[in-house]
Structure formats: C-alpha cells, structure tokens
PDB file of C-alpha atoms and ligand atoms in Angstrom:
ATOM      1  CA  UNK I 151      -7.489 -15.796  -8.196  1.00 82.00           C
ATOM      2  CA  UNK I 152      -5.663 -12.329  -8.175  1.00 94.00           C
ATOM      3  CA  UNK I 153      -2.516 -11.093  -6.498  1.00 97.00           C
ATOM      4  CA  UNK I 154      -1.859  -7.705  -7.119  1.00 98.00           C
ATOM      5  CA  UNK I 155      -0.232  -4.941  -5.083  1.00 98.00           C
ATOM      6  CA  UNK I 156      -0.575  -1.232  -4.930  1.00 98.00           C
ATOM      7  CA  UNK I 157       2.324   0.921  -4.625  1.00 98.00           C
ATOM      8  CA  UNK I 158       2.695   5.098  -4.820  1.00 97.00           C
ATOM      9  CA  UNK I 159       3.630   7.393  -2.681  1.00 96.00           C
ATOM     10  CA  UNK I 160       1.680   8.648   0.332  1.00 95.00           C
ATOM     11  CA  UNK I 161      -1.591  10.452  -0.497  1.00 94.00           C
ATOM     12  CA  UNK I 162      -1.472   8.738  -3.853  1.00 96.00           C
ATOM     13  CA  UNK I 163      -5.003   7.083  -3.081  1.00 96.00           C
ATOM     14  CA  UNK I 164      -4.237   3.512  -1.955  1.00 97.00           C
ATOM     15  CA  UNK I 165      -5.929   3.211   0.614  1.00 96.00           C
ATOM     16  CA  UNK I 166      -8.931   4.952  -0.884  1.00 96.00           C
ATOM     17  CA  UNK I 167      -8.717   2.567  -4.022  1.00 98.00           C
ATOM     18  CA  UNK I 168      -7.662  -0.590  -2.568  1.00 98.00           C
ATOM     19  CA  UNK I 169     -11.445  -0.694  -0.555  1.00 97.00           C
ATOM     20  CA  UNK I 170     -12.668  -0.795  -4.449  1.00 97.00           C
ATOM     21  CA  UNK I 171     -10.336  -2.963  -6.097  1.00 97.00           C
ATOM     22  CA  UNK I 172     -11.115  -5.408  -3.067  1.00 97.00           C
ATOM     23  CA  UNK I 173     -14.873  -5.565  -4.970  1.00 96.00           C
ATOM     24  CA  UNK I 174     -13.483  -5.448  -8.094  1.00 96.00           C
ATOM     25  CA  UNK I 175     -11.754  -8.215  -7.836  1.00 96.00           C
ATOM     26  CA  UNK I 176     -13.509  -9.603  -5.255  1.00 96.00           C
ATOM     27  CA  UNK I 177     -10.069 -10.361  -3.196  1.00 97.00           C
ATOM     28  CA  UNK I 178      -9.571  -9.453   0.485  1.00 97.00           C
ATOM     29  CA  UNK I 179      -7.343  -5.992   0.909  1.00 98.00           C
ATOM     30  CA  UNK I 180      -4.779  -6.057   3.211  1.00 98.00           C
ATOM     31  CA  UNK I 181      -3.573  -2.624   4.204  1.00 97.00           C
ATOM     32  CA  UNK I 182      -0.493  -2.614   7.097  1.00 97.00           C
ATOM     33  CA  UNK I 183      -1.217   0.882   7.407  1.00 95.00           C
ATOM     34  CA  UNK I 184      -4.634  -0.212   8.570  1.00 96.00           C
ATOM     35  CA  UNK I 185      -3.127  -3.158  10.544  1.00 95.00           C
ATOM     36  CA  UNK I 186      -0.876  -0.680  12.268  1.00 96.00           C
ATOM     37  CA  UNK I 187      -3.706   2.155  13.051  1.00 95.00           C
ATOM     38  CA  UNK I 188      -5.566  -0.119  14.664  1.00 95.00           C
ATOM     39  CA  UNK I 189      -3.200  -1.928  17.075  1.00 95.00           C
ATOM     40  CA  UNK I 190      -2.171   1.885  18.034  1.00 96.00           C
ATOM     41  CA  UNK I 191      -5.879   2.514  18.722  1.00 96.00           C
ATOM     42  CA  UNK I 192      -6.039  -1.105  20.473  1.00 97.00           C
ATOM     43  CA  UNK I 193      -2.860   0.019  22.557  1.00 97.00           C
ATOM     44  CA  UNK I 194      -1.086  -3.368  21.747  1.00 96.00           C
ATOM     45  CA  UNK I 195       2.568  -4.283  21.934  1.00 96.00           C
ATOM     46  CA  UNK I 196       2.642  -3.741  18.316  1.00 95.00           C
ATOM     47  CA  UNK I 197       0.483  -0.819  18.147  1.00 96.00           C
ATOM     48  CA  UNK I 198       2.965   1.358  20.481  1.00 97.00           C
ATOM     49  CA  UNK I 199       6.026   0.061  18.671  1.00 97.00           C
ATOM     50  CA  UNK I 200       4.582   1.214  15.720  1.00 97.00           C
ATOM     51  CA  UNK I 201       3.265   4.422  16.397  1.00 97.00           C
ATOM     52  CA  UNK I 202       7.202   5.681  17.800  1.00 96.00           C
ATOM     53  CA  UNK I 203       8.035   5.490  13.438  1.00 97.00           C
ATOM     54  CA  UNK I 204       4.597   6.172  11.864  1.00 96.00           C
ATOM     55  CA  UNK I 205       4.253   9.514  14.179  1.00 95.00           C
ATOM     56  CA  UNK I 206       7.668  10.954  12.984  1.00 95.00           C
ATOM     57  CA  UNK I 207       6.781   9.757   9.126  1.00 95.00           C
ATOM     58  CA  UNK I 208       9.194   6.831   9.354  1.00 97.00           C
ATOM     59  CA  UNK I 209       8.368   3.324   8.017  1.00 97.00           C
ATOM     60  CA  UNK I 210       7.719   0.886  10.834  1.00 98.00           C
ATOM     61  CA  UNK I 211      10.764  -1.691  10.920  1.00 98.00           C
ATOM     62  CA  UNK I 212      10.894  -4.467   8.278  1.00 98.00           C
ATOM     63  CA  UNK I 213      11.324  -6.913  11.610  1.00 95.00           C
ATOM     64  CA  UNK I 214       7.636  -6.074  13.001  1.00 95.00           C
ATOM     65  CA  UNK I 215       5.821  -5.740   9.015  1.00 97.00           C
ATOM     66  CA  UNK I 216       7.318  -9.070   7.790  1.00 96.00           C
ATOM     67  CA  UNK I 217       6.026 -11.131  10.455  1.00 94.00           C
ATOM     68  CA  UNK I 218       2.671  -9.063  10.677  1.00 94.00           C
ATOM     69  CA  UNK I 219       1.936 -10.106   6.482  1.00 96.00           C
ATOM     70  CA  UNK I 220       3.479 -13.481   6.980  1.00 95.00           C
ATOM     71  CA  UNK I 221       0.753 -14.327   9.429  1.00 93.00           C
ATOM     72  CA  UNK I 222      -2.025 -12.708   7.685  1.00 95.00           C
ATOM     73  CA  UNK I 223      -0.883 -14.586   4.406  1.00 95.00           C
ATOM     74  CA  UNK I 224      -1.225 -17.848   5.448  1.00 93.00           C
ATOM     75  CA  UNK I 225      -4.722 -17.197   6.690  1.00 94.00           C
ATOM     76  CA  UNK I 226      -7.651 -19.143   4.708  1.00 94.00           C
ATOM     77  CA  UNK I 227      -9.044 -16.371   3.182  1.00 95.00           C
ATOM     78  CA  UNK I 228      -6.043 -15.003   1.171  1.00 95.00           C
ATOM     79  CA  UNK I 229      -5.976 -18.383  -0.676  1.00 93.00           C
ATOM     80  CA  UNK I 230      -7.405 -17.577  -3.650  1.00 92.00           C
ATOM     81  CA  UNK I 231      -6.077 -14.502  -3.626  1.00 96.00           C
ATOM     82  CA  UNK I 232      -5.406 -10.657  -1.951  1.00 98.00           C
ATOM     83  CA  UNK I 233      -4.540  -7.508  -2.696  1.00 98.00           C
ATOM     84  CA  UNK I 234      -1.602  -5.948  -0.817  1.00 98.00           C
ATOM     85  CA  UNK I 235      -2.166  -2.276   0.034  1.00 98.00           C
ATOM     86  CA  UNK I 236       1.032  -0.095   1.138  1.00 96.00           C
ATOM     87  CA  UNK I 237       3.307  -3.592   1.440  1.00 98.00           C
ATOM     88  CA  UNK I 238       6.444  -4.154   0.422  1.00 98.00           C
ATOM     89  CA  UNK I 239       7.547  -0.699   0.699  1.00 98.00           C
ATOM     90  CA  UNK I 240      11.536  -1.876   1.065  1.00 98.00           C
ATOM     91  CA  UNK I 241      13.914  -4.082  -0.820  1.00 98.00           C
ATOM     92  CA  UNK I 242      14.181  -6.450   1.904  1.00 98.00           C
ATOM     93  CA  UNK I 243       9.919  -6.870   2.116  1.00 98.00           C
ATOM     94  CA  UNK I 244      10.167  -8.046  -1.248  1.00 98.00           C
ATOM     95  CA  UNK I 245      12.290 -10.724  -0.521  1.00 98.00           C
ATOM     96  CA  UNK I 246      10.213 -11.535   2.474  1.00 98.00           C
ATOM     97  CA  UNK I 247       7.342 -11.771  -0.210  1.00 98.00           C
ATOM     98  CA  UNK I 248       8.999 -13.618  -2.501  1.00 98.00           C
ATOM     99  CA  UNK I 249       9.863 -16.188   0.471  1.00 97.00           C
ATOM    100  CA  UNK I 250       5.991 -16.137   1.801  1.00 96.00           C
ATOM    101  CA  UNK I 251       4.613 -16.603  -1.956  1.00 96.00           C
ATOM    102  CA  UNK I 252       7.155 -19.278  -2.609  1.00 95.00           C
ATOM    103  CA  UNK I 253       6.071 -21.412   0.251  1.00 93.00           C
ATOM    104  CA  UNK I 254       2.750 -21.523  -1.287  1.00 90.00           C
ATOM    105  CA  UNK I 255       3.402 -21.890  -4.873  1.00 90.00           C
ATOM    106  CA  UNK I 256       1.360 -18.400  -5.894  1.00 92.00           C
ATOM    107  CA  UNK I 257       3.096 -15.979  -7.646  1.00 95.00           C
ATOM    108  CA  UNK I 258       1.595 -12.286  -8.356  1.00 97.00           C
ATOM    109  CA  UNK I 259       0.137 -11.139 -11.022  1.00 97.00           C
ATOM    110  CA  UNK I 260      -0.155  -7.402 -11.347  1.00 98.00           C
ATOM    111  CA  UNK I 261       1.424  -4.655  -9.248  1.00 98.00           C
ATOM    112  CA  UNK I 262      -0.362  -1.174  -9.612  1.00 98.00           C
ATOM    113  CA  UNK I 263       2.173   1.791  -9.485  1.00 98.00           C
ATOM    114  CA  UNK I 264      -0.126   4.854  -8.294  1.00 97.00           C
ATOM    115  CA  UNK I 265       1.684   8.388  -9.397  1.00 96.00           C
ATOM    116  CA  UNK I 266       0.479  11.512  -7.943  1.00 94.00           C
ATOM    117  CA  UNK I 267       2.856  14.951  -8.169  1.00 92.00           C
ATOM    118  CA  UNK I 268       3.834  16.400  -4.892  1.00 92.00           C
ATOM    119  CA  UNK I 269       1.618  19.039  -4.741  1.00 92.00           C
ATOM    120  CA  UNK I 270      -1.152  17.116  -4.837  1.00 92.00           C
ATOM    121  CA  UNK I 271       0.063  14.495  -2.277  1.00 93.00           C
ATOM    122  CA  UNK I 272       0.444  17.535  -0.100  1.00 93.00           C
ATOM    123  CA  UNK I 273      -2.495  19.156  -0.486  1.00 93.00           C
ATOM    124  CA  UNK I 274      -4.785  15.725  -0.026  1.00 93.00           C
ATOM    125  CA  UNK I 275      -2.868  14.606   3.133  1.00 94.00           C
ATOM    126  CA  UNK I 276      -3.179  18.369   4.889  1.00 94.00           C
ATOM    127  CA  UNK I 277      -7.096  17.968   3.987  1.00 94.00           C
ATOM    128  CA  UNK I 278      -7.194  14.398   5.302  1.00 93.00           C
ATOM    129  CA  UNK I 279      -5.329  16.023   8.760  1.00 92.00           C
ATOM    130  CA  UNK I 280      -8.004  18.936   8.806  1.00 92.00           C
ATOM    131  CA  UNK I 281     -10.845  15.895   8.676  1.00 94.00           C
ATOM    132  CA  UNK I 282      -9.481  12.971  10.518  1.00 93.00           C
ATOM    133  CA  UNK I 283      -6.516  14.487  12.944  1.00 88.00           C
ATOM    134  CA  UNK I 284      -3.619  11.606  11.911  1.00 87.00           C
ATOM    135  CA  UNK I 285      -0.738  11.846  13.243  1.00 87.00           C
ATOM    136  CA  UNK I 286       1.251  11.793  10.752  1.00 90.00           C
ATOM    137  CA  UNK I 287      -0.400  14.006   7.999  1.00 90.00           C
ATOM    138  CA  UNK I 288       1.456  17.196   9.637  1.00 91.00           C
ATOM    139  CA  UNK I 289       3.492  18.971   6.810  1.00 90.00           C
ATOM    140  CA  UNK I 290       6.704  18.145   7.522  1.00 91.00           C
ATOM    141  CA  UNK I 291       5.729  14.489   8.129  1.00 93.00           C
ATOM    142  CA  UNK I 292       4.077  14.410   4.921  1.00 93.00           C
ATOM    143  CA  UNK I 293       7.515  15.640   3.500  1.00 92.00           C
ATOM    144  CA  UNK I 294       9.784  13.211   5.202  1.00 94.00           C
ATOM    145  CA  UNK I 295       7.336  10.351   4.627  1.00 95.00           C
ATOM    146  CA  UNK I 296       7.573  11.388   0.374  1.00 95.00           C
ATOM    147  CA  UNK I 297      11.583  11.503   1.202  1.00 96.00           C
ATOM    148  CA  UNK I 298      11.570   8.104   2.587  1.00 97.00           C
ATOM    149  CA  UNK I 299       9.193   6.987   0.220  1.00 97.00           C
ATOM    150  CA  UNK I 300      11.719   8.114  -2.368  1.00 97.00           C
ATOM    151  CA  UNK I 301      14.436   6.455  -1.089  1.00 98.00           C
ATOM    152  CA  UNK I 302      12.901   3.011   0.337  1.00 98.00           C
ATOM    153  CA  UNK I 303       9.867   2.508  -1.904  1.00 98.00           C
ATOM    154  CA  UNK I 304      10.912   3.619  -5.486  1.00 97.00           C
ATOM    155  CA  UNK I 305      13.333   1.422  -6.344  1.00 98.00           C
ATOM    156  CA  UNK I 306      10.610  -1.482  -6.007  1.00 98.00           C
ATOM    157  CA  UNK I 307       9.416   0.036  -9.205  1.00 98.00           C
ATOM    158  CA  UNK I 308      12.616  -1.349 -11.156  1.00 98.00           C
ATOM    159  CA  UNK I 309      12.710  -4.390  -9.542  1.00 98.00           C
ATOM    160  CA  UNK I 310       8.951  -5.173 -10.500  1.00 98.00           C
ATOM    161  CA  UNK I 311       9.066  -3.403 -13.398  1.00 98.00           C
ATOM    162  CA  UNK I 312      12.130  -6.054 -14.505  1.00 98.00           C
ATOM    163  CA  UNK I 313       9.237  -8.915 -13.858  1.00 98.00           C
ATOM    164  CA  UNK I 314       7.380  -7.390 -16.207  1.00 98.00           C
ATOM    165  CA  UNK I 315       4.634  -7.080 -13.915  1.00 98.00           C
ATOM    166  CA  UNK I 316       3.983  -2.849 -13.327  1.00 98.00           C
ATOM    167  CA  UNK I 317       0.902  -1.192 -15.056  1.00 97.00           C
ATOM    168  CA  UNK I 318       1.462   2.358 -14.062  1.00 97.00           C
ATOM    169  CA  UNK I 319      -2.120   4.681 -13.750  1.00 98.00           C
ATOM    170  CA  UNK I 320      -2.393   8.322 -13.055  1.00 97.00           C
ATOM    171  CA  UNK I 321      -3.985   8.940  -9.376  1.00 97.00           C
ATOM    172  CA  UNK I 322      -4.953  12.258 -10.176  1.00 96.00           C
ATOM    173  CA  UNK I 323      -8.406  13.100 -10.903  1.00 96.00           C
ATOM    174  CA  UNK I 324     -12.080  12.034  -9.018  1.00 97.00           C
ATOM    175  CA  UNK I 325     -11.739   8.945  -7.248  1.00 97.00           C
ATOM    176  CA  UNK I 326     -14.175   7.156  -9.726  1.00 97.00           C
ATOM    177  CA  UNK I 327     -11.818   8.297 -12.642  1.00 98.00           C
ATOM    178  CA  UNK I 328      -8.668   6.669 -11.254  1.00 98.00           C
ATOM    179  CA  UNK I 329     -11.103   3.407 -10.689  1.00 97.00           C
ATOM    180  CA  UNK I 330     -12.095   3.528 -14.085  1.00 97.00           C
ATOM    181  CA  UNK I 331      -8.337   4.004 -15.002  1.00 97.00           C
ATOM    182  CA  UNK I 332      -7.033   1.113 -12.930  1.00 98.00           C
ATOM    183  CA  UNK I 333      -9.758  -1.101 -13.836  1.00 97.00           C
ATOM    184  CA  UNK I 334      -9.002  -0.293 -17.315  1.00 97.00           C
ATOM    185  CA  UNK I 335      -5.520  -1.339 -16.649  1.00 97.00           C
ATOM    186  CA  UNK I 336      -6.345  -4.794 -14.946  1.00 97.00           C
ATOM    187  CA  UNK I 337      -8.808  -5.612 -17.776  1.00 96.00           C
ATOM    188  CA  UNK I 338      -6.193  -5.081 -20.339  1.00 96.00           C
ATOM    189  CA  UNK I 339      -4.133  -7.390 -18.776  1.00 95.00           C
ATOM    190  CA  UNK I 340      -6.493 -10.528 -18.470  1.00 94.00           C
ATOM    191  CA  UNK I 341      -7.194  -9.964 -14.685  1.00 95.00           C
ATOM    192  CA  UNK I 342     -10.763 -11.348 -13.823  1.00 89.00           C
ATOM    193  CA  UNK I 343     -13.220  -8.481 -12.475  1.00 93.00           C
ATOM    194  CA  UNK I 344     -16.475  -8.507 -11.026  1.00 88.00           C
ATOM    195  CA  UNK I 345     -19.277  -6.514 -10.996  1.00 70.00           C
ATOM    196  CA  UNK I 346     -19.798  -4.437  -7.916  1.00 57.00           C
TER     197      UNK I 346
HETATM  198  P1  B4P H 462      -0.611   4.037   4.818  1.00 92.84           P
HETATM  199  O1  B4P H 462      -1.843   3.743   5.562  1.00 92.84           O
HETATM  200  O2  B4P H 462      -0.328   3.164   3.642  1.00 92.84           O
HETATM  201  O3  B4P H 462      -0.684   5.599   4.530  1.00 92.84           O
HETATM  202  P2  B4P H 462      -0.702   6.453   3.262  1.00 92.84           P
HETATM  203  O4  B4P H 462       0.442   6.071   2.366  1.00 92.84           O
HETATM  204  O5  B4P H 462      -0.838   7.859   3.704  1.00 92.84           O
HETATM  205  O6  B4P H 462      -2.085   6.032   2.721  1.00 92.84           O
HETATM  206  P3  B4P H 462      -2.687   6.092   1.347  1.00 92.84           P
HETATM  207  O7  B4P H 462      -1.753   6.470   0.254  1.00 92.84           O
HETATM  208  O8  B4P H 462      -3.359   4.767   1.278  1.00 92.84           O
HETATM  209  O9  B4P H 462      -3.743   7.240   1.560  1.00 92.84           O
HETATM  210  P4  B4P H 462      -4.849   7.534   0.480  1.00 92.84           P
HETATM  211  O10 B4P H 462      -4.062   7.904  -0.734  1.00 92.84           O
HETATM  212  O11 B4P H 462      -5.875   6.524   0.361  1.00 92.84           O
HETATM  213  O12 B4P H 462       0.672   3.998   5.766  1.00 92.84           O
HETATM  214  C1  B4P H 462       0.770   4.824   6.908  1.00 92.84           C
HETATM  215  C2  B4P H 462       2.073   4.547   7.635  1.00 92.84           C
HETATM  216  O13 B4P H 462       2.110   3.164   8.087  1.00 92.84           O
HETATM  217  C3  B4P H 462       3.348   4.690   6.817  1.00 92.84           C
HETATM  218  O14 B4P H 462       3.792   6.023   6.725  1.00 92.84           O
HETATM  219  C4  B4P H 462       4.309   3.788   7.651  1.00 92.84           C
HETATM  220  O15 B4P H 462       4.788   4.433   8.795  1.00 92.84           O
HETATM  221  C5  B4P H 462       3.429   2.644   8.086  1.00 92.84           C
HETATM  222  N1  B4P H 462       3.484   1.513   7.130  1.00 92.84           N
HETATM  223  C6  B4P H 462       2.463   1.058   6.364  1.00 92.84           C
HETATM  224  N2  B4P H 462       2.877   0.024   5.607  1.00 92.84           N
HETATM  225  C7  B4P H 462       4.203  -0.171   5.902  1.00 92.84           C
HETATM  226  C8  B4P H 462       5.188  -1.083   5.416  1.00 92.84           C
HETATM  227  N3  B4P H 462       4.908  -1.995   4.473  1.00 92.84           N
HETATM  228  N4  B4P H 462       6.433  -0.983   5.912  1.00 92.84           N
HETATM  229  C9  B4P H 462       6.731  -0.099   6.864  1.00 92.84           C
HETATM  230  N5  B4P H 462       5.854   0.801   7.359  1.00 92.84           N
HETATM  231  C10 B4P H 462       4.594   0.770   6.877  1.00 92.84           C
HETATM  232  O16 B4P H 462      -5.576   8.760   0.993  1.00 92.84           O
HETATM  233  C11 B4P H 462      -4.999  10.048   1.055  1.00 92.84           C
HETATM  234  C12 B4P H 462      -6.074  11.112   1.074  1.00 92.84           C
HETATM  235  O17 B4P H 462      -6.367  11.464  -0.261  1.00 92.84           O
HETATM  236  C13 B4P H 462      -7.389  10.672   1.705  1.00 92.84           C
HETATM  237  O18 B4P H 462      -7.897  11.718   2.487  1.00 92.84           O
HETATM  238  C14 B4P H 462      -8.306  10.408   0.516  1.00 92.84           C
HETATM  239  O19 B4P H 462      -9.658  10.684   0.802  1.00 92.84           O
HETATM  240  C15 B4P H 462      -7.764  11.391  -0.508  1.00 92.84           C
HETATM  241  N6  B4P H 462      -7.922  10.947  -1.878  1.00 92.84           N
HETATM  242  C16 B4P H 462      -7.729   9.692  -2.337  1.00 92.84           C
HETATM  243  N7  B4P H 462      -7.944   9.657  -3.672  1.00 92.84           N
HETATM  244  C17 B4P H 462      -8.255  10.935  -4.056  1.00 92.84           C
HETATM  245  C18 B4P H 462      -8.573  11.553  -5.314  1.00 92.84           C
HETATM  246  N8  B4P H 462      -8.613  10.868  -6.476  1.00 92.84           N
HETATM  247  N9  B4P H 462      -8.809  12.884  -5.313  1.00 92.84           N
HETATM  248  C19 B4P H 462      -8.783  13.601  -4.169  1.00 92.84           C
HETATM  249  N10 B4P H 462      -8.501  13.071  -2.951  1.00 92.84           N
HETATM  250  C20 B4P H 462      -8.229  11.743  -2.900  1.00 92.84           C
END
C-alpha cells in the first residue's frame, strides 16, 4: 500500500528506476512523460498539444497534466497504491495532488529526490539521443529543460521536505547501484518491498 514519488532532474534515472521500483514495491508506475510520448506517437489531441512544449524542453501545461493524473488516479488499479514518475513537477501540481489524494483519503508516503550533477545529466541524455532519436534530448533542450527544472521543480523539494517525507539518494553510479541505494532508502523507512 505505497505512494511514493520520484523527483530529479532530467536524465537523473526516473524513468529507468521507476520500471524497478514498480516490482519492488509491486505498485503500478505512472510516468506522464510516458503518457505524453505515447499520445504524440498515437497522434491524439493531447499528443500534438503536448509535443509543441516537450519538443522545445518546456513542461507541458499544468491544465492538460492535472486532468491527465486525475483520471489515471481514480482508476482501480492505483488503489492500493502507485508510484508517480516525473509528476508534480510545479507548485500548482502539488496542490492538484493534494486535492486528488484528499478525495480518497490516501496520503503519500515517501517521495524519492534523485540528484545527478549536470555533467552527467548531459552526457546520459546526448547518449539516450544518439540511441533513441527524442526530441527533446538535443543539447540545448537538455539545458533549458535543467533551467526549467530548476526553477519549476526544485522548490517541491522544500515543500516535501517540510512534510518530512524526502529521502534523498545519489543517481550516479550503475543502474543496479542506485536500486540498491533507493531500496536501501525505502527499507529504512518501513516501506513494504517485494522480492523481484
Ligand atoms: P520524462 O519522461 O520524465 O523525461 P526525463 O526527465 O528525461 O526522463 P527521466 O529522468 O525519467 O530519464 P531517465 O533518467 O530514466 O519527461 C519528458 C518531458 O515530458 C518533460 O520534459 C516535459 O515536457 C513532459 N512532462 C513530463 N511530466 C510532466 C509534468 N508532470 N508536467 C509537465 N510536463 C511534464 O533516463 C535518462 C537516460 O539515462 C536514459 O538513457 C537511461 O538509460 C540513462 N540512465 C539511467 N540511469 C543511469 C545510470 N545509473 N547510469 C547511466 N545511465 C543511466
């Protein structure tokens, strides 16, 4: 019965570690950055809307995420739990949150703050263009997406932080070490994990 999000910047590993945290915890992980790659793909109202911000590194208006998680929250599987990947990156998302958890008396439990230097960010993302061709993995997207993500995103840190609910873990290393790390992390504080 977990509820934990994962925030860092861009290139951080998220994504990457959300897919095993999913097992670990044996929650479903919701990624909007995966929502919104595959309505572009799909060509659907969203999808198009979306791609206009996510191609120039910008994040896709709190109007269009809010009432994409909304829905996905109140479907049956997220009951006993979920891990949000990537969401709430703004203020205003985590009062949408708030609203959404509220109406169904759950509160969360654990919000994993991801740190990875610049550098490295940089370097993963320009790899991930070379293999996969995103649109938004060019260097100077990369760069505005860390500048927005320093602006929009960080100061979710203080505001969870004040809840007492941040465990912070180093994304740099294999991808099995940070697992370890953040599993480590989850353990310590009481959250239930599964085999895998
Ligand atoms: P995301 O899909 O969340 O994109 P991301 O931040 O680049 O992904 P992530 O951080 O998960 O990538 P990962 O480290 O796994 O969002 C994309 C866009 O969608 C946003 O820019 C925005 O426009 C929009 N969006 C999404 N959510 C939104 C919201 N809530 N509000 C508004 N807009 C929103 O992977 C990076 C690379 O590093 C991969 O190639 C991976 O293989 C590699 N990697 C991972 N871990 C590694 C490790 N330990 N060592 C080496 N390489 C590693």
């Amino acid at each position: 019965m977990t509820r934990l999000l994962l925030i860092g910047p861009p290139g951080a590993g998220k994504g990457t570690q959300a897919v095993r945290l999913s097992v670990a915890c044996n929650v479903p992980a919701i990624s909007t950055g995966d929502i919104f790659r595959s309505n572009v793909e799909q060509g659907t109202e969203l999808g198009v809307k979306a791609a206009e911000f996510m191609n120039a590194g910008k994040y896709v208006p709190d109007s269009l995420t809010n009432d994409l998680v909304r829905s996905r929250l109140n479907e049956a599987d997220v009951e006993g739990g979920f891990l949000l990947d990537g969401y709430p990156r703004t203020v205003a998302q985590v009062a949408e949150l708030d609203d959404i958890l509220a109406g169904t008396g759950h509160s969360l439990d654990v919000v994993v703050l991801l740190s990875a230097d610049t550098d490295e960010i940089v370097g993963r993302l320009l790899k991930r263009a070379h293999e996969q061709g995103r649109a938004d993995d060019t260097e100077d997207v990369i760069r505005h997406r860390l500048e927005v993500y320093a602006e929009q995103t960080t100061p979710l840190i203080d505001i969870y932080a004040e809840r007492g609910l941040v465990v912070e873990v180093d994304g740099l290393g294999s991808v099995d070490e940070v697992t370890t790390r953040i599993t480590a992390a989850l353990d310590a504080r009481g959250i239930a994990l599964f085999a895998s």
